Coordinates of C-alpha atoms and ligand atoms in Angstrom, one line a residue:
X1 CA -25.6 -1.6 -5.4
X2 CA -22.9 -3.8 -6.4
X3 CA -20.7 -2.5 -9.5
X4 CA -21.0 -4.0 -12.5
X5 CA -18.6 -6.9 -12.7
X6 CA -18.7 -7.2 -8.5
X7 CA -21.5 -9.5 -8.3
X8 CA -19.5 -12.2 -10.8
X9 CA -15.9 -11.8 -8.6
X10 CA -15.1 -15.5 -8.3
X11 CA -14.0 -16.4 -4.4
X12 CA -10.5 -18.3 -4.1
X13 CA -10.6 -21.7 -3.4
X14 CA -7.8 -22.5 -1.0
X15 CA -5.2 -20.0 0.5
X16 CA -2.3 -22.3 0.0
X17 CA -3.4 -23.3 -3.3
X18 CA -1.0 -21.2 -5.3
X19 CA 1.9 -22.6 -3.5
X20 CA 0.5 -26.1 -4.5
X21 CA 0.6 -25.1 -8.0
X22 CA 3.5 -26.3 -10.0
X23 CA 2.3 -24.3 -13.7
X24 CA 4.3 -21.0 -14.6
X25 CA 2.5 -17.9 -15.4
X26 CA 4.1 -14.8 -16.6
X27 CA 1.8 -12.0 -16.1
X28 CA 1.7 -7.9 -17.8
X29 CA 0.8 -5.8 -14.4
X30 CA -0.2 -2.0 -14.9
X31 CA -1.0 0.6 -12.0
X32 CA -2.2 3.9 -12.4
X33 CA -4.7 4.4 -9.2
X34 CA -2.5 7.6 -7.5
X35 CA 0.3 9.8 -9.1
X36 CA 2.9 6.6 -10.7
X37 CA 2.2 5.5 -14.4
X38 CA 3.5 2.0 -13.9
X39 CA 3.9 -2.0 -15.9
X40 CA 5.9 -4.8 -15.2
X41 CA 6.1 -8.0 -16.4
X42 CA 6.4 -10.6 -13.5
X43 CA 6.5 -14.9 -13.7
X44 CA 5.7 -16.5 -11.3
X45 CA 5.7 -20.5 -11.0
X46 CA 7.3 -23.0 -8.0
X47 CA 10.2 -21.5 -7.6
X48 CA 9.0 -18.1 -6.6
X49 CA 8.7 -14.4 -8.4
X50 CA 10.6 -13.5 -10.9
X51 CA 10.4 -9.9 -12.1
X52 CA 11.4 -8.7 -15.6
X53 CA 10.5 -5.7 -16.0
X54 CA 9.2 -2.5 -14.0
X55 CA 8.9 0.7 -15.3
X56 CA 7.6 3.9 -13.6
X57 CA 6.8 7.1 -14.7
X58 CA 6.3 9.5 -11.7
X59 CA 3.9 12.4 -11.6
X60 CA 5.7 14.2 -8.7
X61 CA 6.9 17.0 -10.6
X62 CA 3.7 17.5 -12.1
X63 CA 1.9 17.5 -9.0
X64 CA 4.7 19.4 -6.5
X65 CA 4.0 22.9 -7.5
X66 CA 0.3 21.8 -5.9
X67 CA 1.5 20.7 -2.8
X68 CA -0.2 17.2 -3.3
X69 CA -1.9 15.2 -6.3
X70 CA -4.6 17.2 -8.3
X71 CA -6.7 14.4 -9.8
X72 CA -7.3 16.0 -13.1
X73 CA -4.2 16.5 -13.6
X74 CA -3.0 12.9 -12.7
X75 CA -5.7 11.4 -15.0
X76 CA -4.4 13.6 -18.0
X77 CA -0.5 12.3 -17.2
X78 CA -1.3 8.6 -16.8
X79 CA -3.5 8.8 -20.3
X80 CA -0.4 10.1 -21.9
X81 CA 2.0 7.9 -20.8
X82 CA 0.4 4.9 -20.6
X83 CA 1.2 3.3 -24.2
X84 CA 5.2 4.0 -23.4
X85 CA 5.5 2.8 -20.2
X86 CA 3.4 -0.3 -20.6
X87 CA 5.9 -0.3 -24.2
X88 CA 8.9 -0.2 -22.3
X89 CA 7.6 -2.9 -19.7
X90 CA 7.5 -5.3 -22.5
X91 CA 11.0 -4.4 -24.1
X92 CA 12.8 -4.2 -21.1
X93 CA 11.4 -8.2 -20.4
X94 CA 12.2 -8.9 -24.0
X95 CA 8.9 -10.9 -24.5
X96 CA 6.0 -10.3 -27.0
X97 CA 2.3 -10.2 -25.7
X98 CA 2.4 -13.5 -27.3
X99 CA 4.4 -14.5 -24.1
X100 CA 1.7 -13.9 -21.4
X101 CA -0.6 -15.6 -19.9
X102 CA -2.5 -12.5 -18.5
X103 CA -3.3 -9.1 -17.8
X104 CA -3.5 -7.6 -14.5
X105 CA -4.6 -4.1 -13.7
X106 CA -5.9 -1.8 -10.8
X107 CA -9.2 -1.7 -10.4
X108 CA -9.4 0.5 -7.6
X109 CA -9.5 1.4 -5.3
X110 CA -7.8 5.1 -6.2
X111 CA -8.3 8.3 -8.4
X112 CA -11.4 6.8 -10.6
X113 CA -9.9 9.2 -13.7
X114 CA -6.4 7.7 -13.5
X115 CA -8.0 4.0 -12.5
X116 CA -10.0 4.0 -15.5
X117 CA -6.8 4.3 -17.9
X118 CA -4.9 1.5 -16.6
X119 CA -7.9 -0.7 -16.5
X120 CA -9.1 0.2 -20.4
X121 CA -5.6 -0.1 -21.4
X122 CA -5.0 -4.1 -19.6
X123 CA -8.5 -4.6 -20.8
X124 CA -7.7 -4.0 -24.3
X125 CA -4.9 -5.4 -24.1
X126 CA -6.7 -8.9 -23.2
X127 CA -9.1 -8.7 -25.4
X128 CA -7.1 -8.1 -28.4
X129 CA -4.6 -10.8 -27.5
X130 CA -7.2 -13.3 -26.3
X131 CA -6.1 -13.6 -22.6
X132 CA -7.0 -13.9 -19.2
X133 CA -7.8 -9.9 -16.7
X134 CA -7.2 -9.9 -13.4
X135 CA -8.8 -6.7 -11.9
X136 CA -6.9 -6.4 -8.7
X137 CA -6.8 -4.6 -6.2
X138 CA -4.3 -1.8 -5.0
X139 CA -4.0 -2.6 -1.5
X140 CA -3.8 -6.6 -2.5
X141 CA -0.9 -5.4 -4.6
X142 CA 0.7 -3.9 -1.7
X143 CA 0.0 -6.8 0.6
X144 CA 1.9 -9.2 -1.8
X145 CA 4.5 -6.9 -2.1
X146 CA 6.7 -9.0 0.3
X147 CA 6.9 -11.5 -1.9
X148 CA 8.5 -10.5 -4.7
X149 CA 11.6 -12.0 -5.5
X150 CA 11.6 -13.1 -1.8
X151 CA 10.1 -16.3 0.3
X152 CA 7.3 -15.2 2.3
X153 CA 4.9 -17.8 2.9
X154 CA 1.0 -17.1 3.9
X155 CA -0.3 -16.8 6.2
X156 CA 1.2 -13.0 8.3
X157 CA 0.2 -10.2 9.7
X158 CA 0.3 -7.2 7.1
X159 CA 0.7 -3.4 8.2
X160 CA -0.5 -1.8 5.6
X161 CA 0.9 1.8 5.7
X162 CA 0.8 4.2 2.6
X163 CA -0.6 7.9 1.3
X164 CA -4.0 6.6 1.3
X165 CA -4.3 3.7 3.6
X166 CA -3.0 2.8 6.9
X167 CA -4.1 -0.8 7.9
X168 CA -3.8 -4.2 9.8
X169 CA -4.5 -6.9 8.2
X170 CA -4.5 -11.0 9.1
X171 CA -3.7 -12.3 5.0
X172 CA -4.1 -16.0 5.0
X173 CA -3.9 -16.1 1.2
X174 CA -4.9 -14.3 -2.1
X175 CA -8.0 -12.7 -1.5
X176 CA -8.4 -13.7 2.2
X177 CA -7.9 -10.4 4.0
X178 CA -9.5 -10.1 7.4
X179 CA -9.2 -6.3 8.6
X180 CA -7.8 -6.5 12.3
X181 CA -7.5 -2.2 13.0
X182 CA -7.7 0.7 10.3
X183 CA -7.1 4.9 10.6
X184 CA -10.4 6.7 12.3
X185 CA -8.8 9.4 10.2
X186 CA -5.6 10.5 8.4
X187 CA -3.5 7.8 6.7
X188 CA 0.2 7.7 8.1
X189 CA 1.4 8.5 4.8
X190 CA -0.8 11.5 4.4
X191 CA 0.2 12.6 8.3
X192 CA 3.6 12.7 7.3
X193 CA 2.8 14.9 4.0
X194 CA 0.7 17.0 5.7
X195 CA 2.9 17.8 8.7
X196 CA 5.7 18.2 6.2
X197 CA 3.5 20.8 4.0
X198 CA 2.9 22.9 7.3
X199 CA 7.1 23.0 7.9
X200 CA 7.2 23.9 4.2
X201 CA 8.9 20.9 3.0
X202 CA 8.2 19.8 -0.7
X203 CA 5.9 16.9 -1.9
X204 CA 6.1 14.1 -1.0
X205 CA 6.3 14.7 2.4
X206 CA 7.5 11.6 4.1
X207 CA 11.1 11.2 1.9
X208 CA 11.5 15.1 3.3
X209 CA 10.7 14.8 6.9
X210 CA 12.6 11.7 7.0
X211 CA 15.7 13.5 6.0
X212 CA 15.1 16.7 7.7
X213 CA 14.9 14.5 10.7
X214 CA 18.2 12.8 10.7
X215 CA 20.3 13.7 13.5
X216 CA 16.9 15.4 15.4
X217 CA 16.1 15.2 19.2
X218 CA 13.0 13.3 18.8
X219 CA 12.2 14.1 22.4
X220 CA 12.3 18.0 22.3
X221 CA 8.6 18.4 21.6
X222 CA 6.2 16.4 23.4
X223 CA 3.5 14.8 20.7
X224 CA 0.2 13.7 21.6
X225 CA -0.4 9.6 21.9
X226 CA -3.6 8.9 19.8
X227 CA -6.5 7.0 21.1
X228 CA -5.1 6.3 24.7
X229 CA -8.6 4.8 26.0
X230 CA -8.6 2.0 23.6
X231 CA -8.1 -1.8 23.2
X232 CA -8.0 -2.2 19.3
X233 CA -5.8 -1.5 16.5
X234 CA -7.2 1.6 15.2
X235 CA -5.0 4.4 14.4
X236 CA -5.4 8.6 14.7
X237 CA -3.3 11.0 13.4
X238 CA -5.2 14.3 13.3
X239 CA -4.0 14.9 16.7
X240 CA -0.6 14.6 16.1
X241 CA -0.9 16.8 12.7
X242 CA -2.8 19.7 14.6
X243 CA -0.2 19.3 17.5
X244 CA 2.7 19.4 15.0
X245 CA 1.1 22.5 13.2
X246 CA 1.2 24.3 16.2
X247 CA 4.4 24.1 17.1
X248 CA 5.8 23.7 13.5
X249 CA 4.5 28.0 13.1
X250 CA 6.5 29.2 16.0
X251 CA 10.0 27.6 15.2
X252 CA 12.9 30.0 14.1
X253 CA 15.9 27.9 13.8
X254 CA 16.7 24.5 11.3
X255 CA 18.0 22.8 14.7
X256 CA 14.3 23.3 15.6
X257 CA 12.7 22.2 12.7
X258 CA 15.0 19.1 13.0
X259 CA 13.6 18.2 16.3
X260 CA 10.5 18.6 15.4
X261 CA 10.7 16.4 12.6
X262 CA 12.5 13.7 14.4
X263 CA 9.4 13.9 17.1
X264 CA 6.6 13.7 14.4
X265 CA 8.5 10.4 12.9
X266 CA 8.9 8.9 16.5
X267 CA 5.2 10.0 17.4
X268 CA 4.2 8.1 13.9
X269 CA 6.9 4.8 14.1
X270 CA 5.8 4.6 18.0
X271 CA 1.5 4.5 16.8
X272 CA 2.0 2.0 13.6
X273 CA 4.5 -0.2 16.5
X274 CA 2.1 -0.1 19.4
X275 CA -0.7 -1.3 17.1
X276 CA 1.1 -3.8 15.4
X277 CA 2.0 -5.0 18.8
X278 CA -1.7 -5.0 20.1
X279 CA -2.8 -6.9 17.0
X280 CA 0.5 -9.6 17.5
X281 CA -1.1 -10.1 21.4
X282 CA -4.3 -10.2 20.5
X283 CA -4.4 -12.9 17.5
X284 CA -0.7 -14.5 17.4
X285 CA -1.6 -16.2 20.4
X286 CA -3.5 -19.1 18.9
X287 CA -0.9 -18.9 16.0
X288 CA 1.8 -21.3 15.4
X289 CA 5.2 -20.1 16.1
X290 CA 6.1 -21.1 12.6
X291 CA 3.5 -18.7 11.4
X292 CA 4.2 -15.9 13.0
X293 CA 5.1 -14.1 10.6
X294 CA 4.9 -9.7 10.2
X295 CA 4.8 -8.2 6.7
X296 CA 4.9 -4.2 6.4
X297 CA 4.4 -2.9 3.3
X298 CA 3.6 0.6 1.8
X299 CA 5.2 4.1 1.1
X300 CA 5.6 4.3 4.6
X301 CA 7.5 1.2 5.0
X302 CA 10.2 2.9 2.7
X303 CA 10.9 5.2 6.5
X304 CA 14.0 3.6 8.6
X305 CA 12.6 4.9 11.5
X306 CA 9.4 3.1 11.0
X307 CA 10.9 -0.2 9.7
X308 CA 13.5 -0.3 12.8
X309 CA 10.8 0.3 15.3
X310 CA 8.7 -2.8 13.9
X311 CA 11.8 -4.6 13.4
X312 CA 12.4 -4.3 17.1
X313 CA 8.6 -5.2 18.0
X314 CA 9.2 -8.4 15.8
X315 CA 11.7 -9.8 17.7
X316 CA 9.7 -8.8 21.0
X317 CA 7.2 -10.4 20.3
X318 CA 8.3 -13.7 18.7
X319 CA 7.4 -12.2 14.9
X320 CA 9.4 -13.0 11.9
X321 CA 9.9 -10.1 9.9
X322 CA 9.7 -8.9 6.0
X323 CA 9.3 -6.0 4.0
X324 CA 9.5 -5.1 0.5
X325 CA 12.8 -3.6 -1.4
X326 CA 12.4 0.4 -1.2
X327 CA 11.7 0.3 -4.8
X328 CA 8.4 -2.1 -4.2
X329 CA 7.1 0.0 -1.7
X330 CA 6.1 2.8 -2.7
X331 CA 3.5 2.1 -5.6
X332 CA 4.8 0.1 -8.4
X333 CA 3.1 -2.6 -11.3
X334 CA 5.2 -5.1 -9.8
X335 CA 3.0 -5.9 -7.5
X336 CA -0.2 -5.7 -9.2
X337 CA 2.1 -8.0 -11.7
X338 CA 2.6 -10.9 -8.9
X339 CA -1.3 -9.9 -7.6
X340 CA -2.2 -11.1 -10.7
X341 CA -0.1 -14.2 -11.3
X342 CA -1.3 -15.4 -7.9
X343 CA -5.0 -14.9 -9.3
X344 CA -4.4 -16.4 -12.5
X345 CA -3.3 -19.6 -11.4
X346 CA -5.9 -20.2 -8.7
X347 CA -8.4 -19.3 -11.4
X348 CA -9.6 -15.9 -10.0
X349 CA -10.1 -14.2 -13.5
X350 CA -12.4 -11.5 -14.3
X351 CA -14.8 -10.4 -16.7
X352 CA -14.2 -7.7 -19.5
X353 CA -16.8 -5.5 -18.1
X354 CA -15.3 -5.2 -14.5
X355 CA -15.9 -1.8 -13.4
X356 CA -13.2 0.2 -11.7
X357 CA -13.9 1.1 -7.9
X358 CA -13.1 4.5 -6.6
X359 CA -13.6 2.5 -3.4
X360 CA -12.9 -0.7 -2.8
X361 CA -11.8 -2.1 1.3
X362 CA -9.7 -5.7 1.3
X363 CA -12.0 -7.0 3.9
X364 CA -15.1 -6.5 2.1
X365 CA -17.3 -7.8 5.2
X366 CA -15.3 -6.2 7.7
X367 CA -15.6 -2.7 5.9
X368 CA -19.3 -3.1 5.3
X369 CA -20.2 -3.6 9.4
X370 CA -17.6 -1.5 10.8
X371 CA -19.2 2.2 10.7
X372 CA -16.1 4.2 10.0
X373 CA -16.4 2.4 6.3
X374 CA -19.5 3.7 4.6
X375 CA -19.4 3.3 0.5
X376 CA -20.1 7.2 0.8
X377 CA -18.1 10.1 0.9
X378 CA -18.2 10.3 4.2
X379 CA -16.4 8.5 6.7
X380 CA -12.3 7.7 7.1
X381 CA -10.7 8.0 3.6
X382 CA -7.9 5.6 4.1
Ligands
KG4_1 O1 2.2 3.4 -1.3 P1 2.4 4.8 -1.8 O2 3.4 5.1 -2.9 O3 1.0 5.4 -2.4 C1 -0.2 5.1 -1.8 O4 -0.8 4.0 -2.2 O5 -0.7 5.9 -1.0 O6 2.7 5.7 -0.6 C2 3.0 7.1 -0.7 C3 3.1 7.6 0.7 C4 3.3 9.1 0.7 O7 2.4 9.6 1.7 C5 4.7 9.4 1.1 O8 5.0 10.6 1.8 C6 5.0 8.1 2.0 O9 4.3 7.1 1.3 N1 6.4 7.9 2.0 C7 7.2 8.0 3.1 C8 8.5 7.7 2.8 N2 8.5 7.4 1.4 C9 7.2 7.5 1.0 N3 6.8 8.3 4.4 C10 7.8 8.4 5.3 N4 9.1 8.2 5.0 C11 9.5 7.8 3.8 N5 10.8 7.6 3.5
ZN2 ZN1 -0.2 2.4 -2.9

């Protein structure tokens, strides 16, 4: 059954019509849905993004001696810091809430507990000041990432690559997300923290590996290739993580446990690349060269490794390429900020009772008649 709120989610109207816009809109953005207490003020108008503020509070420390985020834990942390950072948004643009023109949160989808506190707080916030919610969300956040501060036009191909989600997506505009591949399994993100939790690195996993690995033979241990047999864009990576397991208990020296960290990050960059490329043959051949355009966005899209190896798949294949400033891909309100903006001025508000969803796919249709999406427990988690 739809959540409350669902049934009334207004459709966009055109996906370039926010480029045709010529109005201004500066919009209070606040994310909470993982382990980052986060607001920014962002305004958007003809001229692009502008961001004024982004503040975040990180959770890591609280959640490293756990080797990963403990829910209860994160939903306690965002409830107590989210009147100061959402404070310090506001200061550090120099504006008043009398200066927006909206609220956007994250609805989901994430951890409901820490959700719920970023969506009561926005939704307070625009009730007492009389404006506009956006409930957006998380991975629509990270799909406009991009284009903050920067010119990326719709329509482009977006990997999607993070802790919790590991994607490809054909973005023709706000809201118009068609699913192209998805993970059968582990996230990228999550592969790397995992892997890196088995060689005993700290949490999160993928900054560690990524620097354990510099200088590593990536060719020392053999990895498994995922999914050999098949045509689409899916991803695997339990393979890889049990191979890497394996081998990761019966290393002795840091040269070893360089070079095995080096291979995992090659096994990962080479899967996300080989996908990316399959999805670039498949649907950029009835594209217009001028169109061909690749977005990656993500935590995972912070790895150089990863970005270099799409970066070379781009020019192969005729792609333009973009990804966000480290600082905007990892989870951040910018982006739910711009989200938001882009929502408000093509009219997509929503209503004060919008429910937060634990789960929520961008590709709503796609999601409901592909069986590795079932609105249950089961099934992929990214
Ligand atoms: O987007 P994000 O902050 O949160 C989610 O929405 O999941 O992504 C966090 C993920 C974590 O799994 C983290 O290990 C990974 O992104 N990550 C990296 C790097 N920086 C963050 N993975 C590999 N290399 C990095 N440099
Ligand atoms: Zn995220």
């Amino acid at each position: 059954m739809p959540a409350t709120g669902e049934a009334a989610r207004p459709q966009p109207m055109s996906p370039s019509a926010a480029d045709l816009s010529t109005a201004t809109v500066t919009v209070l953005g606040i994310e909470t849905s993982c382990d980052e207490t986060a607001a920014s003020v962002v305004r958007l108008g003809p001229e692009g993004s502008v961001v004024l503020s982004s503040i975040i509070d990180s959770q890591i420390a609280k959640h490293a001696p756990f080797g990963g985020v403990v829910p209860e834990i994160a939903a306690r942390a965002h409830v107590e810091a989210i009147d100061h950072v959402i404070r310090a948004a506001m200061d550090e643009a120099g504006l008043g809430y009398g200066d927006l023109d909206g609220v956007a949160a994250t609805a989901g989808p994430g951890l409901v507990g820490g959700v719920m506190v970023g969506l009561s707080a926005g939704k307070a916030i625009a009730l007492a000041r009389g404006l506009p919610l956006m409930a957006v969300n998380h991975l629509e956040g990270h799909a406009v990432s991009a284009r903050l501060e920067a010119d990326v036009a719709y329509p482009f191909l977006l990997l999607l690559t993070s802790g919790g989600h590991c994607q490809l997506l054909d973005v023709a505009g706000i809201g118009q997300c068609k699913r192209l591949g998805t993970t059968i399994d582990d996230a990228a993100g999550e592969a790397f923290d995992k892997i890196a939790k088995t060689m005993g690195l700290p949490y999160p996993g993928g900054p560690a590996l990524e620097r354990l690995a510099e200088g590593g033979d990536p060719h020392r241990y053999p990895l498994p290739r995922a999914l050999l047999g098949r045509q689409d864009c899916d991803f695997s990576f339990s393979g890889l993580k049990t191979a890497a397991a394996r081998i990761a208990v019966t290393l002795t020296t840091e040269d070893e446990r360089r070079d095995l960290a080096a291979a995992v990050q090659g096994a990962i960059a080479r899967q996300l690349t080989a996908r990316t490329e399959r999805a670039m043959a498949l649907h950029g051949q009835d594209r217009d060269p001028k169109d061909r355009r690749f977005v990656v966005a993500g935590g995972v899209a912070a790895n150089g490794t990863v970005r270099a190896a799409l970066l070379a798949a781009c020019e192969k294949q005729g792609y333009s390429f973009a990804a966000p400033p480290l600082r905007y891909c990892t989870d951040n309100a910018a982006m739910i900020a711009l989200a938001g903006a882009e929502r408000l001025l093509l009219g997509l508000t929503d209503p004060l009772d919008v429910a937060a969803r634990p789960r929520w796919p961008l590709d709503e249709a796609m999601a409901a008649s592909n069986p590795i999406h079932k609105p249950s427990r089961k099934g992929a988690k990214a």
